[in-house]
Coordinates of C-alpha atoms in Angstrom, one line a residue:
Chain M
M1 CA 75.2 86.1 60.3
L2 CA 78.2 84.2 59.1
K3 CA 79.4 87.4 57.5
T4 CA 79.3 89.1 60.9
I5 CA 81.2 86.3 62.6
F6 CA 83.8 86.4 59.8
S7 CA 84.3 90.2 60.0
R8 CA 84.5 90.1 63.8
L9 CA 87.2 87.3 63.6
L10 CA 89.1 89.5 61.1
Q11 CA 88.9 92.4 63.5
A12 CA 90.2 90.3 66.4
I13 CA 93.4 89.4 64.5
P14 CA 95.2 92.8 64.9
L15 CA 94.4 92.7 68.6
L16 CA 95.9 89.3 69.1
I17 CA 99.0 90.3 67.1
V18 CA 99.5 93.4 69.3
I19 CA 99.1 91.2 72.4
S20 CA 101.5 88.6 71.1
F21 CA 104.0 91.3 70.1
L22 CA 103.9 92.9 73.6
V23 CA 104.3 89.5 75.3
F24 CA 107.1 88.5 73.0
G25 CA 108.9 91.8 73.5
M26 CA 108.5 91.5 77.3
I27 CA 110.1 88.1 77.2
H28 CA 112.8 89.3 74.9
L29 CA 113.7 91.9 77.5
A30 CA 114.4 89.2 80.0
P31 CA 118.0 88.7 81.1
F32 CA 118.5 85.3 79.5
D33 CA 117.1 83.4 76.6
A34 CA 116.0 79.8 75.9
V35 CA 119.5 78.6 74.9
D36 CA 121.2 80.0 78.1
A37 CA 118.9 77.6 80.0
I38 CA 120.0 74.5 78.2
I39 CA 123.7 75.0 77.6
K40 CA 126.0 72.9 79.9
P41 CA 129.3 74.1 81.2
N42 CA 131.3 71.7 79.0
M43 CA 129.9 72.9 75.7
S44 CA 132.2 74.9 73.5
P45 CA 131.3 78.4 72.3
G46 CA 130.9 76.8 68.8
V47 CA 128.2 74.4 70.0
V48 CA 126.4 77.2 71.8
H49 CA 126.5 79.2 68.6
V50 CA 125.1 76.3 66.6
L51 CA 122.3 75.9 69.2
R52 CA 121.5 79.6 69.0
E53 CA 121.3 79.3 65.2
R54 CA 119.0 76.3 65.5
Y55 CA 116.6 78.2 67.7
G56 CA 116.9 81.2 65.5
L57 CA 118.1 83.3 68.5
D58 CA 121.0 84.9 66.5
K59 CA 118.5 86.7 64.2
P60 CA 117.2 90.2 64.8
F61 CA 114.2 90.6 67.1
L62 CA 111.6 91.2 64.4
T63 CA 112.7 88.1 62.4
Q64 CA 112.5 86.0 65.6
Y65 CA 109.1 87.3 66.3
V66 CA 107.8 86.5 62.9
L67 CA 109.4 83.0 63.0
W68 CA 107.8 82.4 66.4
L69 CA 104.4 83.7 65.3
E70 CA 104.5 81.4 62.2
N71 CA 105.3 78.4 64.4
F72 CA 102.5 79.4 66.8
V73 CA 99.9 79.7 64.1
M74 CA 101.0 76.3 62.7
G75 CA 100.5 74.8 66.1
H76 CA 104.1 74.5 67.1
F77 CA 104.2 76.1 70.6
G78 CA 107.9 75.3 71.2
H79 CA 109.5 73.5 74.0
S80 CA 109.8 74.1 77.7
I81 CA 113.3 75.4 78.6
I82 CA 113.2 73.6 81.9
N83 CA 112.5 70.0 80.8
Q84 CA 112.4 70.3 77.0
Q85 CA 108.9 68.9 77.0
D86 CA 106.8 69.8 74.0
I87 CA 104.4 72.6 75.1
G88 CA 101.6 71.6 72.7
Q89 CA 101.7 68.1 74.0
A90 CA 101.8 69.2 77.7
L91 CA 98.8 71.5 77.1
A92 CA 96.9 68.7 75.3
E93 CA 97.3 66.6 78.5
R94 CA 96.5 69.4 80.9
I95 CA 93.6 71.3 79.3
P96 CA 91.2 68.3 79.6
N97 CA 92.1 68.1 83.3
T98 CA 91.2 71.7 83.8
V99 CA 88.1 71.5 81.7
I100 CA 86.6 68.5 83.6
L101 CA 87.0 70.5 86.8
V102 CA 85.9 73.9 85.6
L103 CA 83.0 73.0 83.4
P104 CA 80.8 71.2 86.0
A105 CA 81.7 73.9 88.6
Y106 CA 80.7 76.7 86.2
A107 CA 77.5 75.0 85.1
T108 CA 76.5 74.5 88.8
S109 CA 77.3 78.2 89.5
V110 CA 75.2 79.4 86.6
V111 CA 72.2 77.4 87.9
I112 CA 72.7 78.5 91.5
A113 CA 73.2 82.1 90.4
T114 CA 70.1 82.2 88.2
V115 CA 67.9 80.8 90.9
L116 CA 69.3 83.0 93.7
G117 CA 69.4 86.0 91.4
L118 CA 65.7 85.6 90.3
I119 CA 64.5 85.1 93.9
G120 CA 66.6 88.0 95.2
G121 CA 65.7 90.3 92.3
R122 CA 62.0 89.6 92.5
A123 CA 61.7 91.0 96.0
P124 CA 64.9 92.7 97.0
Q125 CA 63.4 94.0 100.3
S126 CA 61.9 90.6 101.5
W127 CA 63.9 88.5 104.0
A128 CA 64.9 86.1 101.2
G129 CA 66.2 89.0 99.1
R130 CA 68.2 90.4 102.0
V131 CA 69.7 87.0 102.8
I132 CA 70.7 86.4 99.2
D133 CA 72.1 89.9 99.0
T134 CA 74.2 89.2 102.1
V135 CA 75.4 85.8 101.0
T136 CA 76.5 87.0 97.6
A137 CA 78.2 90.1 99.0
V138 CA 80.1 88.0 101.5
G139 CA 80.9 85.5 98.8
L140 CA 82.4 88.2 96.6
A141 CA 84.6 89.2 99.5
T142 CA 85.8 85.7 100.2
P143 CA 89.1 84.6 98.7
S144 CA 88.8 81.2 97.0
F145 CA 91.9 79.9 98.5
W146 CA 90.6 80.5 102.0
I147 CA 87.5 78.4 101.1
A148 CA 89.9 75.8 99.9
L149 CA 91.9 75.8 103.1
L150 CA 88.7 75.5 105.2
L151 CA 87.4 72.6 103.0
I152 CA 90.8 70.9 103.4
Y153 CA 90.7 71.3 107.1
F154 CA 87.1 70.4 107.9
L155 CA 86.2 67.9 105.2
G156 CA 89.7 66.6 104.6
Y157 CA 91.7 66.4 107.9
A158 CA 88.9 66.6 110.5
A159 CA 86.1 64.5 108.9
N160 CA 88.6 62.6 106.7
L161 CA 85.9 62.4 103.9
F162 CA 87.8 63.4 100.8
P163 CA 91.3 63.1 99.4
L164 CA 93.2 66.4 99.5
F165 CA 95.6 66.5 96.6
G166 CA 96.0 65.5 93.0
M167 CA 93.4 63.9 90.8
G168 CA 93.9 60.2 91.5
S169 CA 94.4 57.6 88.9
A170 CA 93.0 58.6 85.5
H171 CA 92.0 55.0 84.8
Q172 CA 89.4 55.0 87.6
P173 CA 86.8 57.6 86.8
L174 CA 85.2 57.2 90.3
D175 CA 88.6 58.0 91.9
V176 CA 88.9 61.1 89.8
V177 CA 85.4 62.2 90.8
W178 CA 86.3 61.6 94.4
H179 CA 89.3 63.8 94.1
M180 CA 87.3 66.5 92.3
V181 CA 84.8 67.1 95.1
L182 CA 86.8 69.7 97.2
P183 CA 88.2 71.7 94.3
Y184 CA 84.7 71.6 92.7
I185 CA 83.1 73.1 95.8
T186 CA 85.8 75.7 96.0
L187 CA 85.2 76.8 92.4
V188 CA 81.4 76.9 92.8
V189 CA 81.8 79.2 95.8
A190 CA 84.3 81.3 93.8
Y191 CA 82.1 81.6 90.7
F192 CA 78.5 82.0 91.8
P193 CA 78.4 85.2 93.8
E194 CA 79.4 87.6 91.0
L195 CA 77.0 85.8 88.6
A196 CA 74.2 85.9 91.1
R197 CA 74.6 89.6 91.8
Y198 CA 74.5 90.2 88.0
V199 CA 71.3 88.2 87.6
Q200 CA 69.8 89.9 90.6
S201 CA 70.5 93.4 89.3
K202 CA 69.1 92.4 85.8
T203 CA 66.0 91.0 87.5
I204 CA 65.4 94.1 89.5
G205 CA 65.8 96.2 86.4
E206 CA 63.4 93.9 84.5
Y207 CA 60.7 94.2 87.2
Q208 CA 60.8 98.0 87.0
Q209 CA 59.9 97.8 83.3
D210 CA 56.5 99.1 82.2
Y211 CA 55.4 95.8 80.7
V212 CA 55.4 94.1 84.1
M213 CA 53.0 96.7 85.4
V214 CA 50.8 96.2 82.3
Q215 CA 50.9 92.4 82.8
R216 CA 49.8 92.9 86.5
A217 CA 47.1 95.3 85.4
F218 CA 45.7 92.7 83.0
G219 CA 45.7 90.2 85.9
A220 CA 48.6 88.0 85.0
T221 CA 49.8 85.8 87.8
E222 CA 53.2 86.3 89.4
R223 CA 54.3 83.0 88.0
Q224 CA 53.3 83.9 84.5
I225 CA 55.2 87.2 84.7
L226 CA 58.3 85.5 86.1
F227 CA 58.5 82.6 83.7
H228 CA 57.0 84.1 80.5
H229 CA 58.3 87.6 80.7
V230 CA 61.1 88.3 83.2
L231 CA 63.0 85.1 82.9
P232 CA 63.6 85.2 79.1
N233 CA 64.8 88.8 79.3
V234 CA 67.1 88.0 82.2
L235 CA 68.5 84.9 80.4
L236 CA 69.8 87.1 77.5
P237 CA 72.5 88.8 79.5
I238 CA 73.3 85.5 81.3
V239 CA 74.0 83.9 77.9
T240 CA 76.4 86.8 77.2
Q241 CA 78.2 86.1 80.5
I242 CA 78.5 82.5 79.6
G243 CA 80.1 83.3 76.3
Q244 CA 82.6 85.6 77.9
S245 CA 83.6 83.1 80.5
L246 CA 85.2 80.8 77.8
P247 CA 88.7 81.6 79.0
L248 CA 87.8 80.2 82.4
L249 CA 88.2 76.7 80.8
V250 CA 91.9 77.3 80.6
T251 CA 92.9 79.8 83.3
G252 CA 89.8 79.8 85.5
A253 CA 91.2 77.7 88.3
M254 CA 94.8 78.8 88.7
I255 CA 94.7 79.3 92.4
T256 CA 92.3 76.4 93.2
E257 CA 94.4 74.0 91.1
T258 CA 97.6 75.2 92.9
V259 CA 96.1 74.6 96.3
F260 CA 94.8 71.1 95.5
S261 CA 97.8 70.2 93.2
W262 CA 95.4 69.5 90.4
P263 CA 97.4 68.7 87.3
G264 CA 95.8 71.3 85.0
V265 CA 96.8 74.3 83.1
G266 CA 96.8 76.5 86.2
T267 CA 99.5 74.5 88.0
Y268 CA 101.5 74.3 84.7
M269 CA 101.4 78.0 84.4
M270 CA 102.2 78.7 88.1
D271 CA 105.1 76.3 87.9
A272 CA 106.4 77.9 84.7
S273 CA 106.2 81.4 86.2
V274 CA 108.2 80.4 89.3
K275 CA 110.9 78.9 87.1
L276 CA 110.7 81.7 84.5
D277 CA 110.0 79.1 81.7
Y278 CA 109.3 81.8 79.1
P279 CA 108.1 79.7 76.2
V280 CA 105.4 78.1 78.4
I281 CA 104.3 81.5 79.9
L282 CA 104.1 82.9 76.4
A283 CA 102.0 80.0 75.0
V284 CA 99.5 80.0 77.9
M285 CA 99.2 83.7 77.8
L286 CA 98.5 83.9 74.1
L287 CA 96.1 80.9 74.4
S288 CA 94.1 82.7 77.1
A289 CA 94.1 86.0 75.2
T290 CA 92.8 84.1 72.1
L291 CA 90.1 82.6 74.2
V292 CA 89.0 86.0 75.5
V293 CA 88.6 87.3 72.0
I294 CA 86.8 84.2 70.8
G295 CA 84.7 84.3 74.0
N296 CA 83.6 87.9 73.3
L297 CA 82.7 86.9 69.8
L298 CA 80.8 83.8 71.1
A299 CA 78.9 86.0 73.5
D300 CA 77.8 88.3 70.6
V301 CA 76.8 85.3 68.4
L302 CA 74.9 83.7 71.2
Y303 CA 73.1 86.9 71.9
T304 CA 72.0 87.1 68.2
V305 CA 70.8 83.6 68.4
V306 CA 68.6 84.1 71.5
D307 CA 67.5 87.6 70.9
P308 CA 65.4 88.1 67.7
R309 CA 65.6 91.9 68.0
V310 CA 69.3 92.1 67.2
R311 CA 69.0 89.7 64.2
R312 CA 69.1 91.4 60.9
Chain S
M1 CA 77.1 116.6 100.9
R2 CA 76.4 116.2 104.6
E3 CA 72.7 116.2 103.9
R4 CA 73.1 113.5 101.2
F5 CA 75.1 111.4 103.6
K6 CA 72.5 111.7 106.4
M7 CA 69.8 110.8 104.0
T8 CA 71.5 107.7 102.6
I9 CA 72.4 106.5 106.1
R10 CA 68.8 107.0 107.2
Q11 CA 67.6 105.0 104.2
K12 CA 70.1 102.2 104.9
P13 CA 71.3 102.1 108.5
T14 CA 73.5 99.0 107.8
Y15 CA 76.0 101.3 106.2
L16 CA 76.7 102.7 109.6
T17 CA 77.7 99.3 110.9
W18 CA 80.2 99.0 108.0
L19 CA 81.6 102.5 108.6
I20 CA 82.3 101.5 112.2
V21 CA 83.9 98.3 111.1
M22 CA 86.1 100.2 108.7
A23 CA 87.0 102.8 111.3
V24 CA 88.0 100.1 113.8
L25 CA 90.2 98.3 111.2
V26 CA 91.8 101.5 109.9
L27 CA 92.5 102.7 113.5
A28 CA 93.9 99.4 114.6
V29 CA 96.2 99.3 111.6
L30 CA 97.3 103.0 112.0
L31 CA 97.8 102.8 115.7
A32 CA 99.6 99.4 115.6
P33 CA 103.1 100.8 116.5
I34 CA 101.8 102.3 119.8
L35 CA 99.8 99.3 120.8
P36 CA 101.5 96.7 123.0
L37 CA 102.0 94.3 120.1
H38 CA 105.2 92.7 119.0
P39 CA 104.8 90.9 115.7
N40 CA 108.4 89.6 115.5
A41 CA 109.0 88.8 119.2
V42 CA 109.8 85.1 119.3
D43 CA 108.6 83.1 122.3
V44 CA 109.9 79.5 122.2
V45 CA 108.0 78.5 125.4
H46 CA 104.6 79.3 123.8
M47 CA 104.9 77.9 120.3
S48 CA 101.8 77.0 118.2
Q49 CA 99.3 77.6 120.9
G50 CA 95.6 78.1 120.2
P51 CA 93.7 81.2 121.1
S52 CA 93.8 82.0 124.9
W53 CA 93.4 85.0 127.2
Q54 CA 97.1 85.8 127.0
H55 CA 97.3 85.4 123.2
W56 CA 93.8 86.2 121.8
F57 CA 94.6 84.7 118.4
G58 CA 97.1 82.2 119.6
T59 CA 100.8 82.0 118.6
D60 CA 102.5 80.8 115.4
D61 CA 105.1 78.2 115.0
L62 CA 107.8 80.5 116.3
G63 CA 105.8 81.6 119.3
R64 CA 105.0 85.0 117.8
D65 CA 101.7 86.6 118.9
Y66 CA 99.3 86.0 116.1
L67 CA 97.1 89.0 117.0
A68 CA 100.1 91.2 116.4
R69 CA 101.0 89.3 113.2
V70 CA 97.4 89.9 112.0
V71 CA 97.3 93.6 112.9
Y72 CA 100.7 94.2 111.2
G73 CA 99.5 92.1 108.3
G74 CA 96.6 94.4 108.0
R75 CA 99.0 97.4 107.7
I76 CA 100.5 95.8 104.6
S77 CA 97.3 94.6 103.1
L78 CA 95.5 97.9 103.6
G79 CA 98.6 99.9 102.6
V80 CA 99.1 98.0 99.4
G81 CA 95.4 98.2 98.6
F82 CA 95.3 101.9 99.2
L83 CA 98.4 102.8 97.2
A84 CA 97.5 100.4 94.3
M85 CA 94.0 102.1 94.2
L86 CA 95.7 105.5 94.1
V87 CA 97.9 104.6 91.2
S88 CA 95.2 102.9 89.3
V89 CA 92.8 105.8 89.8
I90 CA 95.4 108.3 88.6
L91 CA 96.1 106.1 85.6
G92 CA 92.5 105.4 84.8
T93 CA 91.4 109.0 85.2
T94 CA 94.2 110.4 83.0
I95 CA 93.5 107.9 80.2
G96 CA 89.7 108.2 80.5
V97 CA 89.6 112.0 80.5
M98 CA 92.1 112.2 77.6
A99 CA 90.3 109.6 75.5
G100 CA 86.9 111.2 76.2
Y101 CA 88.0 114.8 75.7
F102 CA 90.2 114.5 72.6
G103 CA 88.1 111.8 70.9
G104 CA 89.0 110.8 67.4
L105 CA 92.3 109.0 66.9
A106 CA 93.5 109.5 70.5
D107 CA 90.3 107.9 71.8
T108 CA 90.6 104.9 69.4
A109 CA 94.2 104.3 70.3
L110 CA 93.6 104.5 74.1
M111 CA 90.5 102.3 73.9
R112 CA 92.4 99.7 71.9
L113 CA 95.1 99.8 74.5
L114 CA 92.4 99.2 77.1
D115 CA 91.2 96.2 75.0
V116 CA 94.7 94.8 75.0
F117 CA 94.9 95.0 78.8
S118 CA 91.5 93.5 79.2
S119 CA 92.1 90.6 76.9
V120 CA 94.6 88.8 79.0
P121 CA 93.3 87.3 82.3
W122 CA 94.7 89.6 85.0
L123 CA 95.9 86.7 87.1
V124 CA 98.1 85.4 84.3
L125 CA 99.6 88.8 83.6
V126 CA 100.1 89.5 87.2
V127 CA 101.8 86.2 87.8
V128 CA 104.1 86.8 84.8
L129 CA 105.0 90.3 85.8
S130 CA 105.7 89.4 89.4
A131 CA 108.0 86.7 88.1
F132 CA 109.9 89.2 86.0
L133 CA 110.2 92.0 88.6
R134 CA 111.9 91.4 92.0
P135 CA 109.2 90.5 94.6
G136 CA 108.5 93.3 97.0
L137 CA 105.9 95.9 98.0
T138 CA 106.7 98.3 95.1
T139 CA 106.3 95.5 92.6
I140 CA 103.0 94.4 94.0
I141 CA 101.6 97.9 93.9
I142 CA 102.8 98.4 90.3
V143 CA 101.5 95.1 89.1
I144 CA 98.1 95.4 90.8
S145 CA 97.5 99.0 89.6
A146 CA 98.7 98.3 86.1
F147 CA 95.9 95.9 85.6
S148 CA 93.0 97.5 87.5
W149 CA 92.8 100.9 85.9
M150 CA 90.6 99.8 82.9
S151 CA 87.2 99.9 84.5
I152 CA 87.8 103.4 86.0
A153 CA 89.1 104.6 82.6
R154 CA 85.9 103.3 80.9
L155 CA 83.6 105.1 83.5
V156 CA 85.6 108.3 83.3
R157 CA 85.7 108.3 79.5
A158 CA 81.9 107.9 79.3
E159 CA 81.3 110.7 81.7
T160 CA 83.8 113.0 80.0
V161 CA 82.1 112.5 76.7
T162 CA 78.8 113.9 78.2
V163 CA 80.5 116.7 80.3
K164 CA 82.4 118.1 77.3
E165 CA 79.2 119.0 75.6
R166 CA 78.1 121.2 78.5
D167 CA 77.9 125.0 77.9
F168 CA 80.6 126.0 80.4
V169 CA 83.1 123.6 78.6
K170 CA 82.1 125.0 75.2
Y171 CA 82.6 128.5 76.6
A172 CA 86.0 127.8 78.0
Q173 CA 87.0 126.3 74.6
F174 CA 85.6 129.3 72.8
V175 CA 87.5 131.9 74.9
G176 CA 90.7 130.0 74.0
M177 CA 91.6 128.0 77.2
S178 CA 94.1 125.3 76.6
P179 CA 92.7 121.8 76.5
W180 CA 94.8 120.9 79.6
Y181 CA 93.3 123.8 81.5
V182 CA 89.8 122.8 80.5
M183 CA 90.4 119.1 81.5
W184 CA 91.9 120.0 84.8
H185 CA 89.5 122.8 85.9
H186 CA 86.2 121.9 84.2
I187 CA 86.2 118.2 83.3
L188 CA 88.0 116.7 86.3
P189 CA 85.7 118.3 89.0
M190 CA 82.7 116.9 87.2
V191 CA 83.9 113.3 87.0
T192 CA 85.3 113.2 90.5
P193 CA 82.1 111.8 92.1
I194 CA 82.3 108.8 89.8
I195 CA 85.9 108.3 90.5
V196 CA 85.4 108.4 94.3
A197 CA 82.5 105.9 94.1
A198 CA 84.6 103.5 92.0
A199 CA 87.6 103.8 94.3
G200 CA 85.8 101.8 97.1
A201 CA 85.4 98.8 94.8
N202 CA 88.8 99.3 93.4
I203 CA 90.6 99.2 96.8
A204 CA 88.6 96.1 97.7
N205 CA 89.7 94.4 94.5
A206 CA 93.3 95.5 95.1
I207 CA 93.2 93.9 98.6
M208 CA 91.9 90.7 97.1
T209 CA 94.5 90.6 94.4
E210 CA 97.3 91.3 96.9
S211 CA 96.2 88.5 99.2
A212 CA 96.0 86.0 96.2
L213 CA 99.5 87.0 95.0
S214 CA 101.0 86.8 98.5
F215 CA 99.2 83.5 99.1
L216 CA 100.8 82.1 95.9
G217 CA 104.2 83.3 97.3
M218 CA 104.6 86.0 94.7
G219 CA 103.7 89.0 96.9
V220 CA 105.0 90.2 100.2
Q221 CA 108.2 88.4 101.3
D222 CA 109.1 87.2 104.8
P223 CA 109.5 88.6 107.6
A224 CA 107.0 91.2 106.5
A225 CA 103.6 89.6 106.2
S226 CA 100.2 90.5 104.7
W227 CA 97.0 88.6 105.3
G228 CA 97.7 86.7 102.1
S229 CA 101.1 85.6 103.2
L230 CA 99.9 84.6 106.6
L231 CA 97.4 82.3 104.8
N232 CA 100.3 81.0 102.8
A233 CA 102.2 80.1 105.9
A234 CA 99.1 78.6 107.5
Q235 CA 98.6 76.3 104.6
S236 CA 101.4 73.9 105.6
R237 CA 100.3 73.9 109.2
L238 CA 96.7 73.5 108.6
Q239 CA 96.3 70.2 110.4
D240 CA 97.5 71.3 113.8
A241 CA 96.8 75.1 113.7
P242 CA 93.6 75.7 111.7
Y243 CA 93.0 79.0 113.6
M244 CA 96.1 80.4 111.7
A245 CA 94.2 80.0 108.5
I246 CA 90.7 80.9 109.7
I247 CA 91.6 84.3 111.3
P248 CA 93.4 86.2 108.4
G249 CA 90.6 85.0 106.0
L250 CA 87.9 86.5 108.2
F251 CA 89.8 89.8 108.2
I252 CA 90.1 89.8 104.5
I253 CA 86.4 89.2 104.1
M254 CA 85.5 91.9 106.6
T255 CA 87.8 94.5 105.0
V256 CA 86.8 93.8 101.5
L257 CA 83.1 93.8 102.4
A258 CA 83.6 97.1 104.3
F259 CA 85.3 98.8 101.3
N260 CA 82.6 97.4 98.9
K261 CA 79.9 98.8 101.1
L262 CA 81.7 102.1 101.3
G263 CA 81.8 102.2 97.5
N264 CA 78.1 101.5 97.4
L265 CA 77.4 104.2 100.0
L266 CA 79.3 106.8 98.0
R267 CA 77.5 105.6 94.8
D268 CA 74.1 105.9 96.5
M269 CA 75.1 109.4 97.7
T270 CA 76.1 110.6 94.2
S271 CA 73.2 109.0 92.4
P272 CA 70.3 108.5 94.8
E273 CA 67.8 107.5 92.1
D274 CA 69.6 104.2 91.5
N275 CA 70.1 102.5 94.8
H276 CA 70.0 98.8 95.3
G277 CA 72.7 96.4 96.4

C-alpha cells in the first residue's frame, strides 16, 4: 500500500516539472519581467542592473528556471511584483478563507447529490426521478454567477437579510458565518448538479446488475437492496470523486469569491491576472496543479481503502 | 438515420421541445440583422425602463432596447460557442486518432500532453491566457478550445484503438495504404458518430465558459456584448434594474440545456441500447 503511494508520487513528479516548465516558459515570454515592474524612473542603469542580478534575471533562462524551482520546492514562492508582498504569506492568509467557504459547501453538495442521485437512480421513470433529472439538468446549465446575482438581489437588496460583500470581521465568528450564507448557497447550487447526475447514473447502472435481481428473487426488501447492496457500490465512485475534488479547496470558488468580494485565493488570483502579477499567477497555478495530482492519488488511495477487491 | 431519429423522438418526445427551442434561438440569432432591432440605438428619453409593450425586455442605462441587446448578445455567445467547439473538435479528433492509431511512443507522448492540460484547473489557465493575449473574440475562441479538446481526444482515441483492429483497416494496411490515407478514409468515418454526439455537450460547455469569462470582464469587450458581458454590466445596476440580470441568465440556461439535450439525442441515436438522462 505505502509502496504504491510512494511510486505514484514519484510518477507525479515529472508531470509537475513539465507543467512548471511550461508555465515558467509562458511567463518568460511575457513582454516585461519582475524588475521592470519595480524600477522607478530615477534609478540609474547601474541600480537596475544590480536589481536584476539580485533577482537572478540576468542569468540564462534555464538557470533562472532551476533557481526558481529550487526556491519553490523550499517553500519560497517569491514576491508579488505589484505590492512586494510575500506570496507564501499571502496564500497562508487566503487559503483558510477559501477553505472555510468551499469545504462546507462541498460537503453539503455531496449529501444532497447522494440523496437525489439515489432517489433518481432507483426509479428514473417515476415522477420523482423525472423531477430530479430536470433539476440537475437545469442546474448544470445554470452559471454560478447568475445564481449569485439572483441571491444578491432577492435575499440581499429586496429582503435585506444577508450582507452582500466581504467576509466581515475575522474576530467575530458569527459575523463571518453571516457573510458566508450567500456565497455558500451559490457554491452548493454550483457543485451539486454534476455530482447528483454522476450518482444517479451509477445507481441506474447498479440496479441493472444481476445481483439485484437475485436479491429480489430471494425476497429481499427494497430497503435491504438499497442500503446493503446498491449504496455501498455507489459510494465507491463517490469517494473517488471526493478525492479528485481536492483542488477545489484552492481554486473551486474563483467566480463566486469574485462576485462576493470574498478575500480568498480566487480573488487573489483574479486580481493578479488582471494586473499581470506573474509570480502570483505562477505560484497559484503550480499549487493547483500539485493539488490535482495529489487529488488523483488520494482518489486512488481512498478507493483501495473502501474497496477490498482492489487491495493486494 | 432518419428511422433512428424518428424512433428516438417517439421514445422521448421531450427532445422535440428542445429541438424547437434550439431552432427558435438559432433562427432569432441568424435573422437578427433583418429584424427591427437596433442594439446600439441610444434613447435618452427611455433610460433604464422595465419591461413594457414597447420594449419587451426593457431598456438599459443608455436607453438601448434590451431585447435587441440580448438577441445580438446571443449572436456572439452562440457564435463563439460554435467556433470554439469546431476548433476543439478538430484538435481533439486529430490528437485522438493519431494517438490511437500509431500507439506506442506517439500515444504515450500525446496522452501525457493530455494529462498536463487536464492537471491545471481550466479556469485558472483560461484566466492566465486571456490576461496574456489581447482581449477579443479570437482570443476567447482560442482559449476556450485550447482547454476543451481533451475529453473528445480521449473518446476518439478509445474508439480508434478498437476500430484499427477491424478487418478492413488491416486489409488497407496490408495492401500498402499510407497511414494518413487509412486514418482519413477508414478510421475517421467510424469515429464520426462519437464526435458528433460529444459536440453537443462541447458547445454547451463552450457557451458556459465564454459567459463566465465575459462576466469576469476578460471576454467580449464593449460595445459588442455577449450574454456574459450583459450580466457583467447588470451586476453594478442590480438594485434598480434586476431584469437586466435575470433575462440573459435565462437565455444562457435555455441554450445550454438545449445543446446538452441535442447531444443526448445524438448519443441516443448512435447507441440506442444505453439511453438514460
